[in-house]
CSV table of C-alpha atoms in Angstrom, one decimal:
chain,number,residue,atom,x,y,z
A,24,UNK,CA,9.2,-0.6,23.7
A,25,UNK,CA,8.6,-3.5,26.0
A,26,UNK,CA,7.5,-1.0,28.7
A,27,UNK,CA,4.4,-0.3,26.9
A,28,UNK,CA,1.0,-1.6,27.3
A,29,UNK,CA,0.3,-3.2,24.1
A,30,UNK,CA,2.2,-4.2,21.2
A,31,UNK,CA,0.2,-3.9,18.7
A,32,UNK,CA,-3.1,-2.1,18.5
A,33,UNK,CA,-5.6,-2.3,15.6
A,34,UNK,CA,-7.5,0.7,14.9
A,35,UNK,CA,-10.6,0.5,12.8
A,36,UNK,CA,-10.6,-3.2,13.4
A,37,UNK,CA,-14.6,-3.1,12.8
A,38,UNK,CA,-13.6,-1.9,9.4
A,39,UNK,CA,-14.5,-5.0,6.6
A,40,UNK,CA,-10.3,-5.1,6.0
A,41,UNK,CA,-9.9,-4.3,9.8
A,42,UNK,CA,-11.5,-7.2,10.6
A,43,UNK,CA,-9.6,-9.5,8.1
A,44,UNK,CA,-6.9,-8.3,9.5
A,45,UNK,CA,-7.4,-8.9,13.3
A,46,UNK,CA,-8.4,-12.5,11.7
A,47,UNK,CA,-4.5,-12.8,10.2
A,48,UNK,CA,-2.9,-11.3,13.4
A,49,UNK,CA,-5.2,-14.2,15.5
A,50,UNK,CA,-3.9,-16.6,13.8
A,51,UNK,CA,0.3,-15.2,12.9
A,52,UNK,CA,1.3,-13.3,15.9
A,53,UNK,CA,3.7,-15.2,18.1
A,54,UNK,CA,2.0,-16.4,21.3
A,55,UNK,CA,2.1,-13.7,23.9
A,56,UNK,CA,1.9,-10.7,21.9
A,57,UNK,CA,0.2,-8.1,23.0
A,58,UNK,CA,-2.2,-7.0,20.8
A,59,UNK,CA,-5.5,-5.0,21.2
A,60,UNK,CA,-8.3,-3.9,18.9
A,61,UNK,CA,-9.3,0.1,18.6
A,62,UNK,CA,-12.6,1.3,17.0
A,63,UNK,CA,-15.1,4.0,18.5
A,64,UNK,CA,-17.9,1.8,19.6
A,65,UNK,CA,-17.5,-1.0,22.3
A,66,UNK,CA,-20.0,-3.4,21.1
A,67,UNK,CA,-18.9,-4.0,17.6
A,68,UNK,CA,-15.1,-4.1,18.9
A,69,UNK,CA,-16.5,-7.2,20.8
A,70,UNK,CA,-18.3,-9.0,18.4
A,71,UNK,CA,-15.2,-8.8,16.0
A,72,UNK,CA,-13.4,-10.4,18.5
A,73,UNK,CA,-16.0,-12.9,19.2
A,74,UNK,CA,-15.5,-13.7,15.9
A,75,UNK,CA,-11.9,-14.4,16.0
A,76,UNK,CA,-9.7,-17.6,16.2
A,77,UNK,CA,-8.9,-18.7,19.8
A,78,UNK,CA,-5.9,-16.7,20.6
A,79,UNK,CA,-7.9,-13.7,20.3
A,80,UNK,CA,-10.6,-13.9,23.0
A,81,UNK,CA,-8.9,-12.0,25.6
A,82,UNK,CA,-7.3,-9.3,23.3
A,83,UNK,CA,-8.4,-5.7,24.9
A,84,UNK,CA,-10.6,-3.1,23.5
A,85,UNK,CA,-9.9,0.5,23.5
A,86,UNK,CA,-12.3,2.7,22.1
A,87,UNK,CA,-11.1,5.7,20.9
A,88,UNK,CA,-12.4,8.2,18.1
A,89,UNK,CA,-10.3,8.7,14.8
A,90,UNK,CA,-10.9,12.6,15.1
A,91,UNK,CA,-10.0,13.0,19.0
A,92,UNK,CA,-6.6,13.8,18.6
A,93,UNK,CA,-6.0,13.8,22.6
A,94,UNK,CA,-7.4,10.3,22.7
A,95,UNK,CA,-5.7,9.2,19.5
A,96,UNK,CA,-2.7,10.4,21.6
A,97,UNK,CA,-3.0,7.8,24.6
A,98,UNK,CA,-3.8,5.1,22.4
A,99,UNK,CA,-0.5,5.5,20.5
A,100,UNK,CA,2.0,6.1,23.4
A,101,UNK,CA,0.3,2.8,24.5
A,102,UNK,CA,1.5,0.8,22.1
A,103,UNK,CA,4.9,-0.1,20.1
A,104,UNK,CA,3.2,0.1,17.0
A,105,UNK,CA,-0.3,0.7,15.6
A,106,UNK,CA,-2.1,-0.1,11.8
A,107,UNK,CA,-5.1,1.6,10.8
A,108,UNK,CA,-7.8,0.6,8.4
A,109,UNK,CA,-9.3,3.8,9.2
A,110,UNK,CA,-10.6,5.5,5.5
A,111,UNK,CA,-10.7,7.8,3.9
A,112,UNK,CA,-7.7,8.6,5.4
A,113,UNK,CA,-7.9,12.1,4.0
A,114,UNK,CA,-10.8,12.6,5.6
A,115,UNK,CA,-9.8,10.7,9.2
A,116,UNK,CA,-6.1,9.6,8.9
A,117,UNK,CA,-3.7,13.1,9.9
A,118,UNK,CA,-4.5,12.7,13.2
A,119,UNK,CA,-3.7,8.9,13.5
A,120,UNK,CA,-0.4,9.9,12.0
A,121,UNK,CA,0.5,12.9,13.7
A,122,UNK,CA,-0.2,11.4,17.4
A,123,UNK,CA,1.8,8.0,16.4
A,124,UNK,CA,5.0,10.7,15.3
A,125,UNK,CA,4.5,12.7,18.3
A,126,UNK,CA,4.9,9.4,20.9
A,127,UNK,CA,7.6,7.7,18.8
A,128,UNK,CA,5.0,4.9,17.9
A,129,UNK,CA,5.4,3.0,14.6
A,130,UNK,CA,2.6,3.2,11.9
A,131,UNK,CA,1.3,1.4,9.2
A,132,UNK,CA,-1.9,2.2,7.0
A,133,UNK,CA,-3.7,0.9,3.8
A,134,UNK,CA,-3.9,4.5,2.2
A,135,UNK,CA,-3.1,4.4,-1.6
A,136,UNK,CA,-4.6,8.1,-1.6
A,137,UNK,CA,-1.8,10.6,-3.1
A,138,UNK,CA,-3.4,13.8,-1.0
A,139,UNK,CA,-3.2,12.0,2.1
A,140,UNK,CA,0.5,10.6,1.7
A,141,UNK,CA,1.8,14.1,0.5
A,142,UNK,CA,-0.4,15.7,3.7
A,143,UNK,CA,0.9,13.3,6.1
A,144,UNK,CA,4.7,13.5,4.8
A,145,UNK,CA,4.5,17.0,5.7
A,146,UNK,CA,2.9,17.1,9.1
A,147,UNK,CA,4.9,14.5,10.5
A,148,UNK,CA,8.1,13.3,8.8
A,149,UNK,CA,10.4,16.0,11.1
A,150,UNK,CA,8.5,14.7,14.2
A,151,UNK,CA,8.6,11.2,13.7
A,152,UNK,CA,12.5,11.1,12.6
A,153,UNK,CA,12.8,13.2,16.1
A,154,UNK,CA,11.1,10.5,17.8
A,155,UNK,CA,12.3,7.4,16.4
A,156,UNK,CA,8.9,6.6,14.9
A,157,UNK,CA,8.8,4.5,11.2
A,158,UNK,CA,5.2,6.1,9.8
A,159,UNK,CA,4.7,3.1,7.1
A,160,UNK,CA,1.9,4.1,4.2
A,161,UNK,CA,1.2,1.9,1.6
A,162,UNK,CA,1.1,-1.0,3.4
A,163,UNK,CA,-1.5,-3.4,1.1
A,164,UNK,CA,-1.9,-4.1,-2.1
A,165,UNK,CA,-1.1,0.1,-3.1
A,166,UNK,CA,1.7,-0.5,-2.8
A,167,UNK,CA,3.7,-3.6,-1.5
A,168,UNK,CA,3.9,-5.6,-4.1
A,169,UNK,CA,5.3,-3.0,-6.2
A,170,UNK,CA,7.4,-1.9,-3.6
A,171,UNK,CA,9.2,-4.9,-2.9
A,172,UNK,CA,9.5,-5.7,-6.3
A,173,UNK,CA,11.7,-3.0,-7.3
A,174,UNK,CA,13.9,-4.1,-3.9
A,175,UNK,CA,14.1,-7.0,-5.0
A,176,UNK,CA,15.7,-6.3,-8.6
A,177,UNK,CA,17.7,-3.7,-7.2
A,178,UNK,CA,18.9,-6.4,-4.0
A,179,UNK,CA,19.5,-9.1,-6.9
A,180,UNK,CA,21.6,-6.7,-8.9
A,181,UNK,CA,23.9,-5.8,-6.2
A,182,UNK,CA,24.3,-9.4,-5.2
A,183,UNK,CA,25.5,-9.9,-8.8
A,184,UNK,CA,28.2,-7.0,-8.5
A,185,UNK,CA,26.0,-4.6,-10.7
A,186,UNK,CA,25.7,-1.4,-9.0
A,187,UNK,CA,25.5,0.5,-11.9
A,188,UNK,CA,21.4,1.3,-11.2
A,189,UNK,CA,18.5,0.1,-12.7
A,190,UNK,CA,16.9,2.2,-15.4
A,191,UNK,CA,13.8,0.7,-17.1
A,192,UNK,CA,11.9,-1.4,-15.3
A,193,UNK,CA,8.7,-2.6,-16.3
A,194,UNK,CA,5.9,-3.7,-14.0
A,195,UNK,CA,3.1,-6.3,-15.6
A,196,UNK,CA,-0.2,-7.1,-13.0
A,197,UNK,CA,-2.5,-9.4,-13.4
A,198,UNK,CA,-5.0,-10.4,-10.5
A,199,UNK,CA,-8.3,-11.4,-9.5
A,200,UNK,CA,-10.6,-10.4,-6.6
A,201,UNK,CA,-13.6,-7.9,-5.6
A,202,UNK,CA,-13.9,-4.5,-4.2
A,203,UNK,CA,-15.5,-2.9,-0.9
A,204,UNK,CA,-16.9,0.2,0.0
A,205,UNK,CA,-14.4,1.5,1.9
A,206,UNK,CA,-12.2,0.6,-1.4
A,207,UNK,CA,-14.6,2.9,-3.1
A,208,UNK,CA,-14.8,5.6,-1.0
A,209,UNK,CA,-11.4,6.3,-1.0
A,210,UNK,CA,-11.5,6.2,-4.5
A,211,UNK,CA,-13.9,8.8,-5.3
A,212,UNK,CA,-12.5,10.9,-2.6
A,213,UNK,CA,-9.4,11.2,-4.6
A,214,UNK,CA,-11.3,11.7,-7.7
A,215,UNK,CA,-13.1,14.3,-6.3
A,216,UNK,CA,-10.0,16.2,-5.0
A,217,UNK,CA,-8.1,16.0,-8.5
A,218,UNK,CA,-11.4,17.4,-9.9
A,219,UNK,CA,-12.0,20.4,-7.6
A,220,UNK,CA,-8.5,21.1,-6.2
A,221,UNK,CA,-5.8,22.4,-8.7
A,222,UNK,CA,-3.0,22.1,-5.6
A,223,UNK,CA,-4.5,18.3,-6.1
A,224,UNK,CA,-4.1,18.0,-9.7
A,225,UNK,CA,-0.9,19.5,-9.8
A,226,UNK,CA,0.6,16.9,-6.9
A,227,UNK,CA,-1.2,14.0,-9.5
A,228,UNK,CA,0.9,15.7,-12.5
A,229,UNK,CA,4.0,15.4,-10.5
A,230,UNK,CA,5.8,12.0,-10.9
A,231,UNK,CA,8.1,13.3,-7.6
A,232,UNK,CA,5.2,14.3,-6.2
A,233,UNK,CA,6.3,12.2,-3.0
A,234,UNK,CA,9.9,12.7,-3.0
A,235,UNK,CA,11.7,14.0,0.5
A,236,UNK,CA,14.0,16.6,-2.1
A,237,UNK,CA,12.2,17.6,-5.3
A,238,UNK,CA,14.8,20.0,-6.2
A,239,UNK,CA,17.5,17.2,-5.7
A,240,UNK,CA,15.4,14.9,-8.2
A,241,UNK,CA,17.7,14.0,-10.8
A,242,UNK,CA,14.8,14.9,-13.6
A,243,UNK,CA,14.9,11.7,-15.6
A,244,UNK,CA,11.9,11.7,-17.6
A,245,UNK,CA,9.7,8.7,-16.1
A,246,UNK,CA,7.0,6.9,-18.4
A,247,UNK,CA,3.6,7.4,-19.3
A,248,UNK,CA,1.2,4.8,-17.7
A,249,UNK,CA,-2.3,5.8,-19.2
A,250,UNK,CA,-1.4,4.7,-22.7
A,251,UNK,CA,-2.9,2.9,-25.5
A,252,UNK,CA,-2.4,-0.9,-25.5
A,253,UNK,CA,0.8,-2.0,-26.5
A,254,UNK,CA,3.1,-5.0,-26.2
A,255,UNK,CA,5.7,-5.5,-23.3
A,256,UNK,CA,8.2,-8.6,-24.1
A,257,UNK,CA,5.4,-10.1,-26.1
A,258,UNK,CA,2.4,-9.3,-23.5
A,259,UNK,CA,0.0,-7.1,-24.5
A,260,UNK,CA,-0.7,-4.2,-21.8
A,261,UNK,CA,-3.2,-1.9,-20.6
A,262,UNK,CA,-3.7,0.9,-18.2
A,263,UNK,CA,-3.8,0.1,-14.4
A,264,UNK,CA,-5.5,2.5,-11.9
A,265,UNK,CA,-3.4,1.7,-9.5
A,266,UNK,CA,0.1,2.6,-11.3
A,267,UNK,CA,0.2,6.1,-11.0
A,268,UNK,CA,0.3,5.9,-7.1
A,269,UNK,CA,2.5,2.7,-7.1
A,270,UNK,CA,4.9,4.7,-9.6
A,271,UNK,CA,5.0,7.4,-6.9
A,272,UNK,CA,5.6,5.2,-3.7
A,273,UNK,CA,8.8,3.6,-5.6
A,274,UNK,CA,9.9,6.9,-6.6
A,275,UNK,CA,9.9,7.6,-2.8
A,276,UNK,CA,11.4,4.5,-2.1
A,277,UNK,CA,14.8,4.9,-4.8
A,278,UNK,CA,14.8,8.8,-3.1
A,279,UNK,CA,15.0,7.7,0.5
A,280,UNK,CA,17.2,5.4,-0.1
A,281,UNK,CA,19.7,8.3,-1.9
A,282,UNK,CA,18.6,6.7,-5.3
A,283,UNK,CA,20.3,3.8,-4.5
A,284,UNK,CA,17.9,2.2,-7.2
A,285,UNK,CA,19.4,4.0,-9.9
A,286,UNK,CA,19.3,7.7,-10.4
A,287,UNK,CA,18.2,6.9,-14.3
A,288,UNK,CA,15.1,4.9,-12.5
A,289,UNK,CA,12.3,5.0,-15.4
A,290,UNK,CA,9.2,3.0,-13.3
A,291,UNK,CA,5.8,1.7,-15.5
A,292,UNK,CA,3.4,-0.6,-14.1
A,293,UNK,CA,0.8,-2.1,-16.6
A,294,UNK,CA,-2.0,-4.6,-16.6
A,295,UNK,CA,-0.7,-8.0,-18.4
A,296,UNK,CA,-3.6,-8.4,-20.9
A,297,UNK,CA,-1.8,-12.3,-22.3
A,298,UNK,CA,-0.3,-12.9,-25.7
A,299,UNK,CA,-1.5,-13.0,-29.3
A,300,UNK,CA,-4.9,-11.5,-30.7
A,301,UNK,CA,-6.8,-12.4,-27.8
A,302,UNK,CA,-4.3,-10.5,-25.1
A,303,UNK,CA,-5.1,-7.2,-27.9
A,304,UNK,CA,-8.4,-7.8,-27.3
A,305,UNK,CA,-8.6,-8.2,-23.6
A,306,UNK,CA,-5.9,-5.2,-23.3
A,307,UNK,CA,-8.3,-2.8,-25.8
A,308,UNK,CA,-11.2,-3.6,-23.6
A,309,UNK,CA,-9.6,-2.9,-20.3
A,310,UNK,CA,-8.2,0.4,-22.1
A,311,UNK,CA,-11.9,1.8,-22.9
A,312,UNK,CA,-13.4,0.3,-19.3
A,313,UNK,CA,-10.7,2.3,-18.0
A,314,UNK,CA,-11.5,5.6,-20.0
A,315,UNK,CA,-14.8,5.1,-19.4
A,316,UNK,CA,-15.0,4.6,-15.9
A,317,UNK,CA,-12.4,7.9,-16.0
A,318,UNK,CA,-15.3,9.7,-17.2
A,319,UNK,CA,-18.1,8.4,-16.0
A,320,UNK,CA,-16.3,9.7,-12.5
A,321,UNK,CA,-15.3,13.0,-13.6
A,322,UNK,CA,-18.9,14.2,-14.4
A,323,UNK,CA,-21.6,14.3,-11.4
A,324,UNK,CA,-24.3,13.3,-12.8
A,325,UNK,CA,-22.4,9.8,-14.2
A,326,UNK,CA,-21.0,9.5,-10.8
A,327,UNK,CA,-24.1,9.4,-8.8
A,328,UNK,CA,-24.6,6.5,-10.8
A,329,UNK,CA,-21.7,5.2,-10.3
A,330,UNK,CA,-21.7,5.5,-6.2
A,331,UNK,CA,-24.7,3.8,-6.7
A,332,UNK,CA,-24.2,0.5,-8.3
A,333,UNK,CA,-21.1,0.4,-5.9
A,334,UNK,CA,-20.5,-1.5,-2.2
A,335,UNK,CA,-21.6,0.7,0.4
A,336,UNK,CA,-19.3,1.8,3.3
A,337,UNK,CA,-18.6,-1.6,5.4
A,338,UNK,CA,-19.5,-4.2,2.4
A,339,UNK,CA,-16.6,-5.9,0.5
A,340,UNK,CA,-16.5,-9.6,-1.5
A,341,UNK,CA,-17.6,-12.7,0.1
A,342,UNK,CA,-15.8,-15.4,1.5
A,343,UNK,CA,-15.8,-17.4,-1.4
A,344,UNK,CA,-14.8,-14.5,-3.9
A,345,UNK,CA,-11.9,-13.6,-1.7
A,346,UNK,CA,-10.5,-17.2,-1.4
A,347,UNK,CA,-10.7,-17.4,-5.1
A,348,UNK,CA,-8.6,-14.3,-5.8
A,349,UNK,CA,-5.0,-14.2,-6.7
A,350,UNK,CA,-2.3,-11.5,-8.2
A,351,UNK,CA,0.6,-11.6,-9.6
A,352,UNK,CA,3.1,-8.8,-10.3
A,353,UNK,CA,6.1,-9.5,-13.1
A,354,UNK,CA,8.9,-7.3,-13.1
A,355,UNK,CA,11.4,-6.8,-16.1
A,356,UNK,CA,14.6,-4.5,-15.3
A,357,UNK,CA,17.7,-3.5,-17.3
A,358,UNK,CA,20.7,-1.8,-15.3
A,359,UNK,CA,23.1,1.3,-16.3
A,360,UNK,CA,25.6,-1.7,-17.3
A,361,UNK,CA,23.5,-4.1,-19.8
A,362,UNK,CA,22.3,-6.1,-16.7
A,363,UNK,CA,18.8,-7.8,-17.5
A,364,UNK,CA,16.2,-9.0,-14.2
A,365,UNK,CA,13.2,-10.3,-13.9
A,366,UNK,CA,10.8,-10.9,-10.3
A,367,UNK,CA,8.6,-11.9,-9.2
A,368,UNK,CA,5.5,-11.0,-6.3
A,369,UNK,CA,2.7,-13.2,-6.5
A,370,UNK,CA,0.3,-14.5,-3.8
A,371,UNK,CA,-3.2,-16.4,-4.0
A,372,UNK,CA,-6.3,-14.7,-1.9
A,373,UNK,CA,-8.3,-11.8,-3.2
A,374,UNK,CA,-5.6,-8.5,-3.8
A,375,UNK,CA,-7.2,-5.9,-1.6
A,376,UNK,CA,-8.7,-7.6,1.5
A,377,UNK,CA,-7.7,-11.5,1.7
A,378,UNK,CA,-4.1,-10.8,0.6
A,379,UNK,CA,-4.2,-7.1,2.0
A,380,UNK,CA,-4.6,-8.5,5.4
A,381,UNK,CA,-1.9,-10.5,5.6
A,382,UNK,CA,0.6,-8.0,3.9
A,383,UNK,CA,-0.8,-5.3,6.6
A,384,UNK,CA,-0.7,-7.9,9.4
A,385,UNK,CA,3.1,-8.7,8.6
A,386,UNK,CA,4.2,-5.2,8.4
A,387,UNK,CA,2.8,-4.6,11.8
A,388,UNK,CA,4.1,-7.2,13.4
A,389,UNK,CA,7.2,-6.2,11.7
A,390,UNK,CA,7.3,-2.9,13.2
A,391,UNK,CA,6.0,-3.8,16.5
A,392,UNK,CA,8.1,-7.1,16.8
A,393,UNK,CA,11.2,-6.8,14.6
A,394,UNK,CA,13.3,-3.6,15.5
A,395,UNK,CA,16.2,-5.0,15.2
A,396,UNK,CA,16.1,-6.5,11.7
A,397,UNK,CA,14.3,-3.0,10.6
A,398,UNK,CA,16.6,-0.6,8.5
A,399,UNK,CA,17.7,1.5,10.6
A,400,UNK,CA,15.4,4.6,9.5
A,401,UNK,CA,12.8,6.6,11.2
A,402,UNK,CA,10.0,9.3,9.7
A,403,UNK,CA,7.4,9.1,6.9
A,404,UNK,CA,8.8,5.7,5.2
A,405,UNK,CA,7.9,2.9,2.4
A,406,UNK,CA,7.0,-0.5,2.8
A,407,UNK,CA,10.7,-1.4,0.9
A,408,UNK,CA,12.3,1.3,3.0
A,409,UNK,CA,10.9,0.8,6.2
A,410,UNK,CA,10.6,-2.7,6.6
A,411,UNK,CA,12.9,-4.1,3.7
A,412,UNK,CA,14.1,-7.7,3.9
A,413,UNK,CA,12.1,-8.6,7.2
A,414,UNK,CA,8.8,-8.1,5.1
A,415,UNK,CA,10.1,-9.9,2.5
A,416,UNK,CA,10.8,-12.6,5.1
A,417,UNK,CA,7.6,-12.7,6.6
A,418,UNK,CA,5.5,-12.7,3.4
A,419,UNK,CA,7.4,-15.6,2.1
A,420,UNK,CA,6.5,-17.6,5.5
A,421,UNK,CA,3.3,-16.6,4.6
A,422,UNK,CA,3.0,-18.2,1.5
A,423,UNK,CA,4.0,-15.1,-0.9
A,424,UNK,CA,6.1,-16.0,-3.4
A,425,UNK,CA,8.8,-13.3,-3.8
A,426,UNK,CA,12.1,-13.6,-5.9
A,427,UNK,CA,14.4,-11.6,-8.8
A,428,UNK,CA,16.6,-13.7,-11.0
A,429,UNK,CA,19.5,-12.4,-13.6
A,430,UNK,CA,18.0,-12.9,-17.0
């Protein structure tokens, strides 16, 4: 799309990750990309980029509201590719979508909101596999890591002869790192959907509740992931918030792909609590502070509270706190034909904004940048779909450490 103006354009770069992210892209785009940064008010677009490395200082400013869809439209036929930090996106990201499928301009988002996905696979799949545009969800920490780590146990597999499929595979996370407000509004958006909506508890229910053919689905029974603690190859785990929708995006994933994964794929992602009596502990604690916090959210009065002691909109962890952070995601896999694999995803920086940036960063530049190397796919996509192999790539130059191994 060389004939375009921009590149790459940046919407919601005022956002707290927005701006982490114009701060990655400053400092890992090629020289002479052409990137620009979107938000709706001028003045905070230009202290963001005061703000950023060198490289940066003559990067444009387009302002443009989230909810102007005719505006929303320009911006995206300017550009080969846009990411948006813009949140909720239930609330603010259909239009974002729909105007990047209807101008055949690649997408990539943060959302890790079920609602939103389902909502946006519907509006604009058709239009965007029309147009030639790759509409990338999922793009941070919900969901790449998870994402790529299937890819990769299913790439190693193959590379090993094995194409039986991979059935069990087992997800362990562990990580460090802080949470923002925009974290937590999308959070309790969902929350609040699943608790009024029925249409939105019955899409949570749903383990295919992403999948481009439900009635194609091959109805293997997939795991439970809000269990009691319990021990995973001597590890004791623990209920993660963010499996259900992780479970969900590689589901998509093995279905886009024509279940090239496996069509006995069984997917659980826990927390690694550690070994012995102190991993029980540390797994039974994070099992009742889940429960708890489950509750305290379901009932208004509790969550009042809750949205209280919380970030606001536009706070998130401090320098120092997101330097410190780290994750690391362990994956366990057993094929159709006795194969055993183990991989790896694992990167230091806080999970959702230091390491987020970079992972949203690279799959823009991907998509704006690396058409060639792309699968060759279009419509509403994965990261491990969409981007495959070239994220992989780019991560690793980034100092992700990425790998599966025959165990």
């Amino acid at each position: 799309m060389a004939d375009r103006e921009h590149d790459l354009v940046l919407l919601g770069a005022t956002s707290f990750v927005g701006a982490l992210t114009a701060e990655h892209l400053a400092r890992a785009a090629p020289p002479g990309t052409r990137v620009a940064l979107a938000g709706r008010d001028r003045g905070r677009l230009a202290a963001v980029r005061r703000r950023l490395p060198a490289p940066a200082a003559d990067w444009p400013l387009v302002v443009v509201d989230a909810t102007d869809p005719a505006g929303l439209r320009r911006v995206a036929g300017s550009t080969a590719a846009l990411a948006t930090t813009v949140g909720p996106y239930a609330r603010r990201g259909l239009p974002v979508v729909e105007a990047c499928a209807a101008t055949g301009t690649h997408y990539a988002d943060l959302s890790g909101e079920l609602t939103f996905v389902r909502a946006a696979v519907d509006a604009a799949d058709r239009p965007a596999r029309a147009s030639g545009a790759r509409l990338v969800h999922a793009c941070g920490y919900d969901s790449v890591p998870s994402d790529l780590g299937v890819h990769l146990l299913h790439r190693a597999a193959v590379a090993d002869g094995d194409d039986s499929g991979l059935t069990a595979v087992q997800a362990l996370v562990a990580a460090r790192g802080g949470v923002s407000g925009g974290t937590v509004s999308s959070l309790l958006g969902e929350v609040e959907a699943v608790r009024s909506d029925p249409g939105a508890r019955r899409l949570h229910a749903d383990p295919h509740a992403l999948s481009p053919d439900p009635a194609a689905e091959p109805g293997t029974a997939q795991p439970r992931l809000m269990t009691p603690p319990h021990r995973v190859s001597g590890r004791w785990a623990a209920p993660s918030v963010m499996a259900p929708f992780d479970a969900h995006v590689v589901r998509r994933s093995n279905a886009l792909t024509g279940w090239a994964y496996g069509r006995g794929l069984r997917y659980a992602e826990h927390l690694d609590a550690g070994r012995g009596a102190t991993g029980l502990l540390r797994a039974a604690a994070l099992t009742g502070a889940t429960a708890l916090g489950a509750a305290a959210l379901a009932l208004p009065p509790t969550r009042r509270l809750v949205e209280r002691a919380l970030p606001a909109a536009g706070d998130g962890p401090d320098a120092a706190t997101r330097e410190a952070g780290w994750f690391r995601h362990r994956f366990l896999a057993s094929t159709a034909a006795g194969g055993r694999y183990a991989a790896r995803v694992a990167a230091s920086g806080d999970p959702g904004y230091a390491a987020t940036a970079v992972m949203l960063g690279e799959a823009a530049l991907a998509l704006a940048l690396d058409g060639a190397a792309l699968p060759d796919r279009a419509g509403s996509l994965t990261p491990a779909t969409a981007l495959g192999d070239a994220l992989v790539t780019r991560l690793h130059a980034q100092g992700f450490r990425l790998d599966a191994v025959a165990v």
